[in-house]
Coordinates of C-alpha atoms in Angstrom, one line a residue:
X1 CA -3.7 5.4 18.0
X2 CA -6.5 7.8 17.1
X3 CA -4.2 10.7 16.2
X4 CA -1.6 8.6 14.4
X5 CA -2.7 8.1 10.8
X6 CA -1.5 5.2 8.7
X7 CA -2.8 2.9 6.0
X8 CA -0.3 0.2 6.8
X9 CA -1.4 -2.8 9.0
X10 CA 2.1 -3.3 10.0
X11 CA 2.3 0.1 11.5
X12 CA -1.0 -0.2 13.1
X13 CA 0.3 -3.4 14.8
X14 CA 3.5 -1.7 15.9
X15 CA 1.6 1.2 17.5
X16 CA -0.7 -1.1 19.3
X17 CA 2.1 -3.4 20.5
X18 CA 3.7 -0.5 22.2
X19 CA 1.3 -0.7 25.1
X20 CA 0.3 -4.4 24.7
X21 CA 2.3 -7.6 24.9
X22 CA 0.2 -9.4 22.4
X23 CA -2.8 -8.7 20.2
X24 CA -5.7 -11.2 20.4
X25 CA -6.9 -12.3 17.0
X26 CA -3.7 -11.1 15.1
X27 CA -1.1 -13.5 13.8
X28 CA 2.2 -12.3 12.4
X29 CA 5.1 -13.8 10.5
X30 CA 8.4 -12.3 9.3
X31 CA 10.8 -13.4 6.6
X32 CA 13.9 -11.7 5.2
X33 CA 16.2 -12.5 2.4
X34 CA 18.2 -10.6 -0.3
X35 CA 17.7 -7.3 1.6
X36 CA 13.9 -7.8 1.2
X37 CA 11.8 -7.9 4.4
X38 CA 8.3 -9.5 4.3
X39 CA 6.0 -9.2 7.2
X40 CA 2.6 -11.0 7.2
X41 CA -0.2 -9.9 9.4
X42 CA -3.4 -11.9 9.5
X43 CA -6.3 -10.5 11.4
X44 CA -8.5 -13.4 12.3
X45 CA -11.1 -12.1 14.8
X46 CA -13.5 -9.1 15.3
X47 CA -11.4 -8.2 18.3
X48 CA -8.2 -8.0 16.3
X49 CA -10.2 -5.9 13.6
X50 CA -11.2 -3.4 16.3
X51 CA -7.8 -3.1 17.9
X52 CA -6.0 -2.4 14.6
X53 CA -8.9 -0.6 12.8
X54 CA -8.4 -2.9 9.9
X55 CA -10.8 -5.4 8.3
X56 CA -10.1 -9.1 9.0
X57 CA -7.9 -10.6 6.3
X58 CA -4.3 -11.0 5.1
X59 CA -1.9 -8.0 5.0
X60 CA 1.6 -8.6 3.4
X61 CA 4.1 -5.8 3.9
X62 CA 7.2 -5.9 1.8
X63 CA 10.1 -3.6 2.9
X64 CA 12.7 -2.9 0.3
X65 CA 14.9 -0.1 1.4
X66 CA 17.5 -0.8 -1.3
X67 CA 14.9 0.2 -3.9
X68 CA 16.2 3.8 -3.5
X69 CA 19.4 2.6 -5.3
X70 CA 17.4 1.9 -8.4
X71 CA 19.4 -1.2 -9.3
X72 CA 17.7 -3.1 -12.2
X73 CA 18.6 -6.5 -10.8
X74 CA 17.2 -5.7 -7.4
X75 CA 14.1 -4.3 -9.1
X76 CA 13.5 -7.5 -11.0
X77 CA 14.1 -9.6 -7.8
X78 CA 11.5 -7.4 -6.0
X79 CA 9.0 -7.9 -8.8
X80 CA 9.3 -11.7 -8.6
X81 CA 8.8 -11.5 -4.9
X82 CA 5.6 -9.3 -5.4
X83 CA 4.4 -11.9 -7.9
X84 CA 5.0 -14.8 -5.5
X85 CA 3.1 -13.0 -2.7
X86 CA 0.1 -12.2 -4.9
X87 CA -0.2 -15.8 -6.1
X88 CA -0.3 -16.9 -2.4
X89 CA -3.5 -15.1 -1.8
X90 CA -5.2 -15.3 -5.3
X91 CA -6.4 -18.6 -6.9
X92 CA -6.5 -18.2 -10.6
X93 CA -7.0 -20.8 -13.4
X94 CA -6.2 -20.6 -17.1
X95 CA -9.6 -19.0 -17.8
X96 CA -9.7 -16.5 -14.9
X97 CA -10.4 -12.9 -15.8
X98 CA -8.7 -10.2 -13.8
X99 CA -9.5 -6.5 -13.7
X100 CA -6.6 -4.3 -12.7
X101 CA -7.8 -0.8 -11.4
X102 CA -5.4 2.0 -11.1
X103 CA -6.8 4.4 -8.5
X104 CA -5.7 7.9 -8.1
X105 CA -5.3 11.3 -9.9
X106 CA -2.8 11.1 -12.7
X107 CA -2.5 14.9 -12.5
X108 CA -1.0 14.8 -9.0
X109 CA 2.4 13.0 -8.9
X110 CA 2.1 11.6 -5.4
X111 CA -1.3 10.2 -6.3
X112 CA -0.5 8.7 -9.7
X113 CA 0.8 5.3 -8.7
X114 CA -2.4 3.5 -9.9
X115 CA -2.6 5.0 -13.4
X116 CA 1.2 4.6 -13.9
X117 CA 0.9 0.8 -13.0
X118 CA -2.0 0.4 -15.4
X119 CA 0.1 1.9 -18.2
X120 CA 2.6 -1.0 -17.7
X121 CA 0.0 -3.8 -17.5
X122 CA 0.0 -6.8 -19.9
X123 CA -3.5 -6.4 -21.1
X124 CA -4.8 -9.4 -23.0
X125 CA -8.6 -9.9 -22.6
X126 CA -9.4 -8.3 -26.0
X127 CA -6.8 -10.3 -27.8
X128 CA -8.1 -13.6 -26.3
X129 CA -11.5 -12.8 -27.3
X130 CA -10.6 -11.7 -30.8
X131 CA -7.8 -13.9 -31.8
X132 CA -7.8 -16.9 -29.4
X133 CA -5.7 -19.0 -31.8
X134 CA -2.8 -16.7 -31.8
X135 CA -2.5 -16.3 -28.1
X136 CA 0.1 -18.3 -26.0
X137 CA -1.7 -20.7 -23.6
X138 CA 0.1 -19.2 -20.7
X139 CA -1.6 -15.9 -21.3
X140 CA -4.7 -15.3 -19.2
X141 CA -7.4 -12.6 -19.8
X142 CA -6.5 -9.3 -18.1
X143 CA -8.1 -5.9 -18.5
X144 CA -7.3 -2.7 -16.9
X145 CA -8.6 0.8 -16.2
X146 CA -7.5 4.0 -14.5
X147 CA -11.0 5.5 -13.6
X148 CA -9.7 8.9 -12.3
X149 CA -11.1 10.5 -9.2
X150 CA -14.4 12.1 -8.2
X151 CA -13.1 15.6 -8.8
X152 CA -12.3 14.7 -12.5
X153 CA -15.2 12.5 -13.4
X154 CA -18.0 13.6 -11.2
X155 CA -18.7 10.0 -10.4
X156 CA -17.7 8.0 -7.4
X157 CA -14.8 5.7 -8.4
X158 CA -16.6 2.8 -6.6
X159 CA -19.6 3.3 -8.9
X160 CA -17.4 3.2 -12.1
X161 CA -15.7 0.1 -10.9
X162 CA -19.0 -1.6 -9.8
X163 CA -20.5 -0.9 -13.2
X164 CA -17.5 -2.5 -15.1
X165 CA -17.4 -5.5 -12.7
X166 CA -21.2 -6.2 -13.2
X167 CA -20.6 -6.0 -17.0
X168 CA -17.5 -8.1 -17.5
X169 CA -17.8 -10.2 -14.3
X170 CA -14.0 -10.6 -13.5
X171 CA -12.9 -13.4 -11.2
X172 CA -10.5 -11.1 -9.4
X173 CA -10.0 -7.3 -9.0
X174 CA -6.6 -5.9 -8.2
X175 CA -6.7 -2.2 -7.1
X176 CA -3.5 -0.1 -6.8
X177 CA -3.4 3.1 -4.8
X178 CA -1.1 5.5 -3.0
X179 CA -1.2 5.2 0.7
X180 CA -0.2 7.3 3.8
X181 CA 2.5 6.1 6.2
X182 CA 3.5 7.3 9.7
X183 CA 7.1 6.9 8.9
X184 CA 9.1 9.0 6.3
X185 CA 11.4 5.9 6.0
X186 CA 8.6 4.0 4.4
X187 CA 7.9 6.4 1.6
X188 CA 8.4 4.6 -1.8
X189 CA 10.2 1.7 -0.1
X190 CA 7.2 -0.3 1.3
X191 CA 4.5 -2.2 -0.6
X192 CA 1.5 -3.5 1.1
X193 CA -0.7 -6.3 -0.4
X194 CA -4.0 -7.0 1.3
X195 CA -7.1 -9.3 0.4
X196 CA -9.5 -7.0 2.2
X197 CA -10.0 -4.5 -0.6
X198 CA -9.5 -0.7 -0.3
X199 CA -11.2 2.6 0.1
X200 CA -10.2 5.0 -2.8
X201 CA -8.5 8.1 -1.5
X202 CA -8.0 6.6 2.0
X203 CA -4.3 7.8 1.9
X204 CA -5.3 11.4 2.2
X205 CA -8.4 10.9 4.4
X206 CA -11.1 10.7 1.7
X207 CA -13.5 7.9 2.4
X208 CA -15.4 6.8 -0.7
X209 CA -17.3 3.8 -1.6
X210 CA -15.1 0.8 -0.7
X211 CA -13.8 -1.7 -3.2
X212 CA -14.1 -5.3 -1.7
X213 CA -15.5 -8.7 -2.2
X214 CA -18.7 -7.5 -0.4
X215 CA -19.2 -4.6 -2.6
X216 CA -18.0 -6.0 -6.0
X217 CA -18.8 -9.6 -5.7
X218 CA -15.3 -10.6 -6.8
X219 CA -12.1 -11.3 -4.9
X220 CA -10.5 -8.0 -4.4
X221 CA -6.7 -7.5 -3.8
X222 CA -5.4 -4.0 -2.8
X223 CA -1.8 -3.0 -3.5
X224 CA -0.5 0.2 -2.1
X225 CA 2.7 2.3 -1.6
X226 CA 3.1 5.0 0.9
X227 CA 3.8 8.3 -1.1
X228 CA 2.8 10.8 1.7
X229 CA 3.1 11.3 5.4
X230 CA 1.1 13.6 7.5
X231 CA 2.9 16.7 8.8
X232 CA 1.2 16.1 12.1
X233 CA 3.0 12.8 12.4
X234 CA 6.4 14.4 11.6
X235 CA 5.8 17.1 14.2
X236 CA 4.9 14.5 16.8
X237 CA 7.8 12.4 16.1
X238 CA 10.1 15.5 16.2
X239 CA 8.7 16.6 19.5
X240 CA 9.0 13.1 21.0
X241 CA 12.6 13.0 19.9
X242 CA 13.4 16.3 21.5
X243 CA 11.6 15.3 24.8
X244 CA 13.6 12.0 24.8
X245 CA 16.9 13.9 24.4
X246 CA 16.1 16.4 27.1
X247 CA 15.0 13.6 29.6
X248 CA 18.3 11.9 29.0
X249 CA 20.2 15.1 29.9
X250 CA 18.0 16.4 32.7
X251 CA 18.6 15.5 36.4
X252 CA 15.6 13.5 37.8
X253 CA 13.8 15.4 40.5
X254 CA 14.4 18.8 39.2
X255 CA 11.4 21.0 38.1
X256 CA 12.5 20.8 34.4
X257 CA 12.5 17.1 34.6
X258 CA 9.0 17.0 36.0
X259 CA 7.7 19.4 33.3
X260 CA 9.2 17.2 30.5
X261 CA 7.6 14.0 32.0
X262 CA 4.2 15.7 32.2
X263 CA 4.2 16.1 28.4
X264 CA 2.0 13.1 27.7
X265 CA 0.6 12.1 24.2
X266 CA -2.5 14.2 24.5
X267 CA -0.5 17.3 25.3
X268 CA 2.0 16.7 22.4
X269 CA -1.0 16.3 20.1
X270 CA -2.5 19.5 21.2
X271 CA 0.9 21.3 20.7
X272 CA 1.4 20.0 17.2
X273 CA -2.3 20.5 16.3
X274 CA -2.1 24.2 17.4
X275 CA 1.0 24.8 15.3
X276 CA 0.1 22.7 12.2
X277 CA -3.4 21.6 11.8
X278 CA -5.2 24.6 13.0
X279 CA -3.3 26.9 10.6
X280 CA -3.0 24.6 7.5
X281 CA -5.5 21.7 8.0
X282 CA -4.4 18.1 7.3
X283 CA -1.1 18.9 5.6
X284 CA 0.6 16.0 3.9
X285 CA 4.3 15.9 2.9
X286 CA 5.8 14.1 0.0
X287 CA 9.6 13.9 -1.1
X288 CA 10.9 16.3 -3.7
X289 CA 12.0 13.4 -6.0
X290 CA 8.6 11.8 -5.9
X291 CA 8.3 11.9 -9.7
X292 CA 11.4 9.7 -10.2
X293 CA 10.3 7.5 -7.3
X294 CA 6.9 6.9 -8.7
X295 CA 8.2 5.9 -12.2
X296 CA 10.5 3.4 -10.7
X297 CA 8.1 1.8 -8.1
X298 CA 5.1 1.7 -10.6
X299 CA 7.2 -0.3 -13.0
X300 CA 8.3 -2.8 -10.4
X301 CA 4.7 -3.3 -9.1
X302 CA 3.4 -3.7 -12.7
X303 CA 6.0 -6.3 -13.4
X304 CA 5.1 -8.1 -10.2
X305 CA 1.3 -8.2 -11.2
X306 CA 2.1 -9.4 -14.7
X307 CA 4.1 -12.3 -13.4
X308 CA 1.4 -13.2 -11.0
X309 CA -1.5 -13.1 -13.4
X310 CA 0.0 -14.9 -16.3
X311 CA 1.3 -18.5 -16.0
X312 CA 5.1 -19.0 -16.2
X313 CA 5.9 -15.9 -18.2
X314 CA 9.2 -14.3 -17.7
X315 CA 10.0 -10.5 -17.2
X316 CA 11.7 -10.5 -20.6
X317 CA 8.5 -11.7 -22.2
X318 CA 6.5 -9.2 -20.4
X319 CA 8.7 -6.4 -21.5
X320 CA 8.7 -7.6 -25.1
X321 CA 4.9 -7.7 -25.1
X322 CA 4.7 -4.1 -23.8
X323 CA 7.1 -2.8 -26.5

């Protein structure tokens, strides 16, 4: 797994499961309805943490391939499902304050998911503080920030968030960021929700100060969508497909068959690295319609978070508030 890069727990489990019948310390559950698949991975032991290279906790993966059709009804259904899953791992009362953090660089389309979600948040903390008598009792205090990235601010994102958390003392922090996947099929169609926090910039290999309950002192939920895939991964998958097709059409026992079978994972990695990584570094790839994709998925995620954070509000009420 060392050469396969992914931020998704479900993909890490799938990669490990190729060579192992079961993974100690890892519990899984699958659910599917209305063309939405939900996979829940729970890492319960240090062994499972080491095997999957993910912190212990809950990882919820929502696969919604039909999101590509951009059907409004499907999008609303997906938002409600996201809200339901968030509520399952976050315990909020009527006075709980939530800080929503939109990670990423708003100047780079594939990294702008977090800021775009923040733009659509139902922010209410200031209204509750200044005009409490005019606020519906179903509305809870929510504040939001898009802190930018180190290259823009010159400040570690984790330091900015830590300072805000120490000041306003939220009960929960929800961080949204773009992720990297090992599969092009998951770009813009998969949503991961985790209660283990997140490292800003992890999607493209930048490891900054982590945002978690341990570093912030508040429950930290991470929500991410894959927006990029490493070119190395595409090269590996293409080479593997070619080898599989050649193997199926080559007579066993011939020299060509033997040469094909000798191409193990290490040799494939070396070939791809020689062609791609050595010449262009860690090249990442994103779809050409990523701008449209980001506008759509960010709205769906924002609606889901709004439904989860406020008590018994409807999507119509959320959209009216944001107008």
